[in-house]
Short mmCIF file of C-alpha atoms in Angstrom, two decimals:
data_model
loop_
_atom_site.label_atom_id
_atom_site.label_comp_id
_atom_site.label_asym_id
_atom_site.label_seq_id
_atom_site.Cartn_x
_atom_site.Cartn_y
_atom_site.Cartn_z
CA MET L 1039 -20.44 -46.55 -51.05
CA SER L 1040 -21.93 -48.17 -47.94
CA GLY L 1041 -20.88 -48.85 -44.37
CA ASP L 1042 -21.05 -46.25 -41.63
CA HIS L 1043 -18.57 -43.89 -43.31
CA GLY L 1044 -18.94 -44.66 -47.04
CA LEU L 1045 -16.48 -42.79 -49.26
CA ARG L 1046 -14.88 -41.05 -46.28
CA SER L 1047 -13.38 -44.44 -45.43
CA SER L 1048 -13.02 -46.30 -48.73
CA ILE L 1049 -11.43 -43.52 -50.82
CA PRO L 1050 -8.55 -42.61 -48.45
CA ALA L 1051 -7.94 -46.33 -47.89
CA SER L 1052 -7.81 -46.96 -51.64
CA LEU L 1053 -5.30 -44.17 -52.24
CA LYS L 1054 -3.09 -45.41 -49.40
CA ALA L 1055 -3.27 -48.95 -50.79
CA LEU L 1056 -2.10 -47.75 -54.21
CA ARG L 1057 0.91 -46.08 -52.60
CA GLU L 1058 1.69 -49.19 -50.55
CA PHE L 1059 1.30 -51.73 -53.38
CA PRO L 1060 2.83 -50.49 -56.67
CA ARG L 1061 1.34 -53.33 -58.77
CA LEU L 1062 -2.19 -52.94 -57.41
CA ARG L 1063 -5.06 -51.83 -59.66
CA LEU L 1064 -8.35 -50.82 -58.05
CA HIS L 1065 -11.87 -50.67 -59.46
CA LEU L 1066 -14.01 -48.30 -57.38
CA VAL L 1067 -17.65 -49.29 -57.80
CA GLY L 1068 -20.35 -46.75 -57.03
CA ASN L 1069 -21.77 -43.38 -58.03
CA ARG L 1070 -19.26 -41.94 -60.50
CA ALA L 1071 -19.87 -38.26 -59.66
CA GLU L 1072 -19.57 -38.81 -55.90
CA ILE L 1073 -16.42 -40.90 -56.29
CA GLN L 1074 -14.78 -38.34 -58.55
CA GLN L 1075 -15.59 -35.60 -56.06
CA ALA L 1076 -14.15 -37.65 -53.19
CA LEU L 1077 -10.98 -38.37 -55.19
CA ASP L 1078 -10.47 -34.61 -55.46
CA ALA L 1079 -8.73 -34.63 -58.86
CA ASP L 1080 -6.51 -37.62 -58.02
CA ASP L 1081 -6.06 -39.21 -61.47
CA ASP L 1082 -3.98 -42.29 -60.66
CA GLN L 1083 -3.98 -44.47 -63.78
CA ARG L 1084 -4.40 -47.57 -61.64
CA LEU L 1085 -7.86 -46.42 -60.52
CA THR L 1086 -10.94 -47.31 -62.56
CA ILE L 1087 -14.40 -46.05 -61.64
CA GLU L 1088 -17.23 -48.48 -62.33
CA HIS L 1089 -20.53 -46.60 -62.16
CA SER L 1090 -23.49 -48.12 -60.35
CA ASP L 1091 -26.96 -46.67 -59.95
CA SER L 1092 -27.80 -47.68 -56.39
CA VAL L 1093 -26.56 -48.78 -52.97
CA ILE L 1094 -28.02 -51.59 -50.85
CA PRO L 1095 -29.06 -50.05 -47.49
CA MET L 1096 -27.22 -51.31 -44.40
CA ALA L 1097 -30.52 -52.11 -42.66
CA ALA L 1098 -32.14 -53.97 -45.57
CA ASN L 1099 -32.96 -57.63 -44.97
CA VAL L 1100 -32.07 -60.31 -47.49
CA ARG L 1101 -35.62 -60.87 -48.72
CA THR L 1102 -36.03 -57.18 -49.45
CA VAL L 1103 -32.70 -57.13 -51.26
CA LEU L 1104 -33.56 -60.10 -53.46
CA ARG L 1105 -37.05 -58.83 -54.24
CA SER L 1106 -35.62 -55.50 -55.39
CA ARG L 1107 -33.36 -57.29 -57.93
CA PRO L 1108 -30.26 -55.26 -56.95
CA LEU L 1109 -28.37 -55.87 -60.20
CA GLY L 1110 -27.48 -52.19 -60.51
CA SER L 1111 -26.19 -51.84 -56.95
CA SER L 1112 -22.51 -51.23 -56.23
CA MET L 1113 -22.28 -54.51 -54.30
CA ALA L 1114 -23.85 -56.62 -57.05
CA LYS L 1115 -21.70 -54.98 -59.73
CA SER L 1116 -18.52 -55.57 -57.68
CA LEU L 1117 -19.31 -59.27 -57.41
CA ASP L 1118 -20.16 -59.45 -61.11
CA LEU L 1119 -16.69 -58.06 -61.90
CA LEU L 1120 -15.23 -60.87 -59.79
CA LYS L 1121 -17.36 -63.46 -61.60
CA GLN L 1122 -16.22 -62.13 -64.98
CA GLY L 1123 -12.55 -62.22 -63.95
CA VAL L 1124 -12.14 -58.45 -64.33
CA VAL L 1125 -10.97 -58.28 -60.70
CA SER L 1126 -9.34 -60.88 -58.46
CA GLY L 1127 -10.98 -59.86 -55.19
CA VAL L 1128 -13.79 -57.79 -53.69
CA VAL L 1129 -13.76 -55.71 -50.50
CA SER L 1130 -17.02 -54.30 -49.13
CA ALA L 1131 -18.09 -52.57 -45.92
CA GLY L 1132 -21.76 -52.93 -46.83
CA ASN L 1133 -24.69 -55.07 -45.65
CA THR L 1134 -23.20 -58.39 -44.47
CA ALA L 1135 -26.23 -60.57 -45.17
CA ALA L 1136 -26.63 -59.08 -48.64
CA LEU L 1137 -22.92 -59.56 -49.40
CA MET L 1138 -23.05 -63.21 -48.37
CA THR L 1139 -26.23 -63.94 -50.36
CA LEU L 1140 -25.21 -62.08 -53.50
CA ALA L 1141 -21.67 -63.52 -53.41
CA LYS L 1142 -23.05 -67.05 -53.18
CA ARG L 1143 -25.36 -66.39 -56.14
CA SER L 1144 -22.74 -64.62 -58.23
CA VAL L 1145 -19.50 -66.56 -57.82
CA GLY L 1146 -20.89 -69.78 -56.35
CA MET L 1147 -19.58 -72.13 -53.68
CA ARG L 1148 -16.55 -74.38 -53.69
CA PRO L 1149 -17.36 -78.11 -53.92
CA GLY L 1150 -18.25 -79.60 -50.53
CA PHE L 1151 -19.37 -76.35 -48.92
CA SER L 1152 -23.02 -75.31 -48.60
CA ARG L 1153 -22.84 -71.74 -47.29
CA PRO L 1154 -20.17 -69.05 -46.87
CA ALA L 1155 -18.79 -68.33 -43.39
CA LEU L 1156 -17.36 -65.09 -42.05
CA CYS L 1157 -13.83 -65.58 -40.76
CA SER L 1158 -11.51 -63.01 -39.20
CA ALA L 1159 -8.15 -62.88 -37.45
CA VAL L 1160 -8.06 -62.38 -33.69
CA PRO L 1161 -4.88 -61.29 -31.85
CA THR L 1162 -3.33 -63.84 -29.48
CA THR L 1163 -0.29 -63.98 -27.23
CA THR L 1164 1.54 -65.96 -29.93
CA GLY L 1165 0.37 -64.01 -32.99
CA GLU L 1166 -3.19 -64.55 -34.18
CA CYS L 1167 -5.87 -67.16 -34.74
CA HIS L 1168 -8.85 -67.20 -37.10
CA MET L 1169 -12.45 -67.46 -35.88
CA LEU L 1170 -15.48 -68.58 -37.88
CA ASP L 1171 -18.39 -68.16 -38.25
CA LEU L 1172 -18.72 -64.58 -37.04
CA GLY L 1173 -22.26 -63.80 -38.10
CA ALA L 1174 -23.10 -65.15 -41.55
CA ASN L 1175 -24.90 -68.24 -40.19
CA VAL L 1176 -26.72 -67.64 -36.91
CA ASP L 1177 -27.95 -71.23 -36.66
CA SER L 1178 -25.50 -73.96 -37.70
CA ARG L 1179 -25.94 -77.72 -37.58
CA PRO L 1180 -23.01 -79.93 -36.52
CA ALA L 1181 -22.29 -80.88 -40.15
CA ARG L 1182 -21.95 -77.19 -41.01
CA LEU L 1183 -19.58 -76.65 -38.09
CA LEU L 1184 -17.45 -79.41 -39.62
CA GLU L 1185 -17.51 -77.47 -42.90
CA PHE L 1186 -16.33 -74.37 -41.02
CA ALA L 1187 -13.46 -76.37 -39.52
CA MET L 1188 -12.43 -77.48 -43.01
CA MET L 1189 -12.68 -73.91 -44.32
CA GLY L 1190 -10.60 -72.58 -41.43
CA THR L 1191 -7.99 -75.30 -41.90
CA ALA L 1192 -7.71 -74.51 -45.62
CA LEU L 1193 -7.38 -70.78 -44.92
CA ALA L 1194 -4.68 -71.39 -42.30
CA ARG L 1195 -2.83 -73.58 -44.80
CA THR L 1196 -3.07 -70.78 -47.38
CA LEU L 1197 -1.75 -68.13 -44.99
CA ARG L 1198 0.78 -70.29 -43.08
CA PRO L 1199 1.58 -73.35 -45.20
CA GLN L 1200 4.48 -74.40 -43.00
CA THR L 1201 2.38 -74.83 -39.84
CA PRO L 1202 -0.35 -77.50 -39.31
CA ALA L 1203 -3.48 -75.72 -38.08
CA ARG L 1204 -4.80 -76.62 -34.62
CA VAL L 1205 -8.61 -76.45 -34.67
CA ALA L 1206 -10.72 -75.87 -31.55
CA LEU L 1207 -14.47 -75.74 -31.02
CA LEU L 1208 -15.84 -72.87 -28.91
CA SER L 1209 -17.78 -74.11 -25.88
CA ASN L 1210 -18.60 -73.22 -22.28
CA GLY L 1211 -15.88 -75.48 -20.92
CA SER L 1212 -12.89 -77.49 -22.07
CA GLU L 1213 -14.22 -80.86 -20.82
CA ALA L 1214 -15.77 -83.19 -23.42
CA SER L 1215 -19.02 -83.24 -21.41
CA LYS L 1216 -19.52 -79.47 -21.82
CA GLY L 1217 -21.50 -77.68 -24.52
CA ASN L 1218 -25.04 -78.01 -25.80
CA ARG L 1219 -26.20 -80.98 -27.85
CA GLN L 1220 -25.22 -79.32 -31.12
CA VAL L 1221 -21.67 -78.58 -29.97
CA ARG L 1222 -21.15 -82.06 -28.49
CA ARG L 1223 -22.29 -83.67 -31.75
CA ALA L 1224 -20.00 -81.36 -33.72
CA ARG L 1225 -17.09 -82.39 -31.49
CA LYS L 1226 -17.56 -86.02 -32.49
CA LEU L 1227 -17.52 -85.08 -36.17
CA LEU L 1228 -14.34 -83.02 -35.82
CA GLU L 1229 -12.63 -85.74 -33.76
CA SER L 1230 -13.36 -88.37 -36.40
CA SER L 1231 -12.35 -86.30 -39.43
CA PRO L 1232 -8.89 -87.14 -40.83
CA LEU L 1233 -8.80 -83.67 -42.42
CA ILE L 1234 -8.98 -81.79 -39.12
CA ASN L 1235 -6.22 -81.43 -36.52
CA PHE L 1236 -8.75 -81.14 -33.69
CA CYS L 1237 -7.45 -80.03 -30.29
CA GLY L 1238 -10.76 -80.05 -28.36
CA PHE L 1239 -13.09 -77.49 -26.84
CA ILE L 1240 -11.89 -73.98 -26.10
CA GLU L 1241 -13.47 -71.40 -23.79
CA ALA L 1242 -13.91 -67.77 -24.77
CA ASP L 1243 -11.26 -66.57 -22.30
CA GLN L 1244 -8.70 -68.96 -23.87
CA ILE L 1245 -9.08 -67.82 -27.48
CA GLN L 1246 -6.37 -65.17 -27.17
CA GLN L 1247 -3.94 -67.41 -25.30
CA GLY L 1248 -2.59 -68.98 -28.48
CA GLN L 1249 -3.98 -72.46 -27.83
CA ALA L 1250 -5.53 -72.82 -31.29
CA ASP L 1251 -4.99 -71.52 -34.82
CA VAL L 1252 -8.66 -71.89 -35.84
CA VAL L 1253 -11.67 -71.47 -33.55
CA VAL L 1254 -15.00 -72.82 -34.84
CA CYS L 1255 -18.44 -71.65 -33.69
CA ASP L 1256 -21.87 -70.78 -35.04
CA GLY L 1257 -22.47 -67.22 -36.22
CA PHE L 1258 -24.59 -66.25 -33.22
CA THR L 1259 -21.99 -67.27 -30.63
CA GLY L 1260 -19.05 -66.10 -32.70
CA ASN L 1261 -20.45 -62.62 -33.31
CA ILE L 1262 -21.12 -62.13 -29.60
CA ALA L 1263 -17.63 -63.35 -28.67
CA LEU L 1264 -15.99 -61.08 -31.26
CA LYS L 1265 -17.97 -58.00 -30.22
CA ALA L 1266 -17.08 -58.68 -26.56
CA MET L 1267 -13.38 -58.83 -27.44
CA GLU L 1268 -13.61 -55.67 -29.53
CA GLY L 1269 -15.40 -53.82 -26.76
CA THR L 1270 -12.84 -54.90 -24.16
CA GLY L 1271 -10.00 -53.87 -26.46
CA ARG L 1272 -11.51 -50.42 -27.00
CA TYR L 1273 -12.05 -49.97 -23.27
CA LEU L 1274 -8.46 -50.87 -22.40
CA ARG L 1275 -7.11 -48.75 -25.23
CA GLU L 1276 -9.10 -45.73 -24.03
CA GLN L 1277 -7.91 -46.27 -20.46
CA LEU L 1278 -4.29 -46.47 -21.57
CA GLN L 1279 -4.65 -43.33 -23.66
CA SER L 1280 -6.23 -41.44 -20.76
CA LEU L 1281 -3.36 -42.41 -18.48
CA GLN L 1282 -0.83 -41.37 -21.15
CA ALA L 1283 1.12 -44.48 -20.13
CA GLY L 1284 4.29 -42.47 -19.70
CA SER L 1285 4.56 -42.12 -23.52
CA GLY L 1286 7.09 -44.98 -23.54
CA VAL L 1287 7.83 -47.19 -26.54
CA SER L 1288 6.29 -50.26 -24.90
CA SER L 1289 3.06 -48.36 -24.25
CA ALA L 1290 2.96 -47.19 -27.87
CA LYS L 1291 3.46 -50.75 -29.10
CA LEU L 1292 0.67 -51.97 -26.84
CA LEU L 1293 -1.69 -49.31 -28.16
CA ARG L 1294 -0.93 -50.32 -31.75
CA TRP L 1295 -1.40 -53.99 -30.92
CA MET L 1296 -4.79 -53.31 -29.35
CA ASN L 1297 -6.02 -51.19 -32.25
CA PRO L 1298 -8.98 -53.12 -33.80
CA ASN L 1299 -8.12 -51.65 -37.22
CA ARG L 1300 -5.15 -54.07 -37.33
CA TYR L 1301 -7.57 -57.00 -37.53
CA ASN L 1302 -10.32 -55.58 -39.74
CA GLY L 1303 -11.45 -57.57 -42.76
CA ALA L 1304 -13.33 -60.87 -42.49
CA PHE L 1305 -13.03 -63.46 -45.27
CA LEU L 1306 -16.22 -64.93 -46.73
CA LEU L 1307 -14.91 -68.49 -46.94
CA GLY L 1308 -16.26 -71.25 -49.15
CA LEU L 1309 -16.77 -69.08 -52.23
CA ASN L 1310 -15.12 -69.46 -55.64
CA GLY L 1311 -13.37 -66.12 -55.22
CA VAL L 1312 -11.85 -63.67 -52.75
CA VAL L 1313 -14.53 -61.63 -50.94
CA VAL L 1314 -13.58 -59.65 -47.82
CA LYS L 1315 -16.11 -57.98 -45.53
CA SER L 1316 -14.82 -54.80 -43.93
CA HIS L 1317 -16.47 -53.75 -40.67
CA GLY L 1318 -19.24 -51.26 -41.43
CA GLY L 1319 -17.83 -48.86 -38.85
CA SER L 1320 -14.21 -49.07 -39.98
CA ASP L 1321 -12.32 -45.88 -40.76
CA ALA L 1322 -9.86 -45.44 -43.63
CA GLU L 1323 -7.08 -47.29 -41.78
CA GLY L 1324 -9.39 -50.23 -41.05
CA PHE L 1325 -10.59 -50.35 -44.66
CA LEU L 1326 -6.96 -50.36 -45.81
CA THR L 1327 -6.36 -53.41 -43.61
CA ALA L 1328 -9.28 -55.15 -45.35
CA ILE L 1329 -7.69 -54.40 -48.73
CA ARG L 1330 -4.41 -55.87 -47.47
CA GLN L 1331 -6.26 -59.02 -46.36
CA ALA L 1332 -7.79 -59.42 -49.82
CA LEU L 1333 -4.40 -58.91 -51.50
CA GLN L 1334 -2.76 -61.51 -49.29
CA CYS L 1335 -5.20 -64.17 -50.44
CA MET L 1336 -5.14 -63.00 -54.05
CA LYS L 1337 -1.40 -63.73 -54.00
CA ASN L 1338 -1.97 -67.16 -52.38
CA PRO L 1339 -5.35 -68.20 -53.79
CA GLY L 1340 -5.43 -71.87 -52.73
CA MET L 1341 -8.53 -71.63 -50.52
CA PHE L 1342 -10.30 -69.27 -52.92
CA SER L 1343 -9.59 -70.92 -56.28
CA SER L 1344 -12.18 -73.13 -57.94
CA ALA L 1345 -9.38 -74.95 -59.69
CA GLY L 1346 -7.48 -76.34 -56.71
CA GLU L 1347 -7.13 -76.86 -52.98
#
């Protein structure tokens, strides 16, 4: 119901997902009348509408959300369905801070983790890497950055079990002497942890060179780095489109590769369940990618299961 495009994004994405995944069942949570109107008489038996009375505003802060007791909101009801085991994963394009706070309260944290972290795939020359945190925790102590490294390692093991994850720490230089006090202290923790395959500091311009599988940072730095990459990608994509690029196959492949919709959907790691945050401005194709991300981890739930690693 929320995000920049609301049902204009989530409904087409849901219908495409049902066509793409024959065994998928979707629960659409929100205003029943509006959802039915948006579905336009589509009566797929794998769709269930769960009515909710309200929507958490995108601009609402966490304190306001908690004071209003948003139990009847579409976001809160979605997470309650996850807690009850009615669904195996939740995808939302709504208020990020509210999603993180309500998810932590509803489904709880995995042992050893104190707060969820937003983690998303970033394209690289060798495939992709995962960055976290991307905005859920603006200020993060060194011990929390170690938690993020463990979360990222576990996610990488879930998605690519055959490959040991190389973990890097985002800094303003690759030398050990670089970084602020917080980052230097975090480096020592990551270096001494037997659970982390730490490969050192990484600079922002190296993230997409395939030098690491997991890049760890605080939410303030990570969000800025991600938005800078997204903005550069959009700029280059627009320039290529304006030049027509000779309409060759290689140009078409490059345009698809640079499409930010391919990488939409950030995992809220550390929770006892699969929760994926779709970009608030994503269109139907981007929202569909977020659904695919949730499904991938629902099929391989290691990092997201309270029962095991």
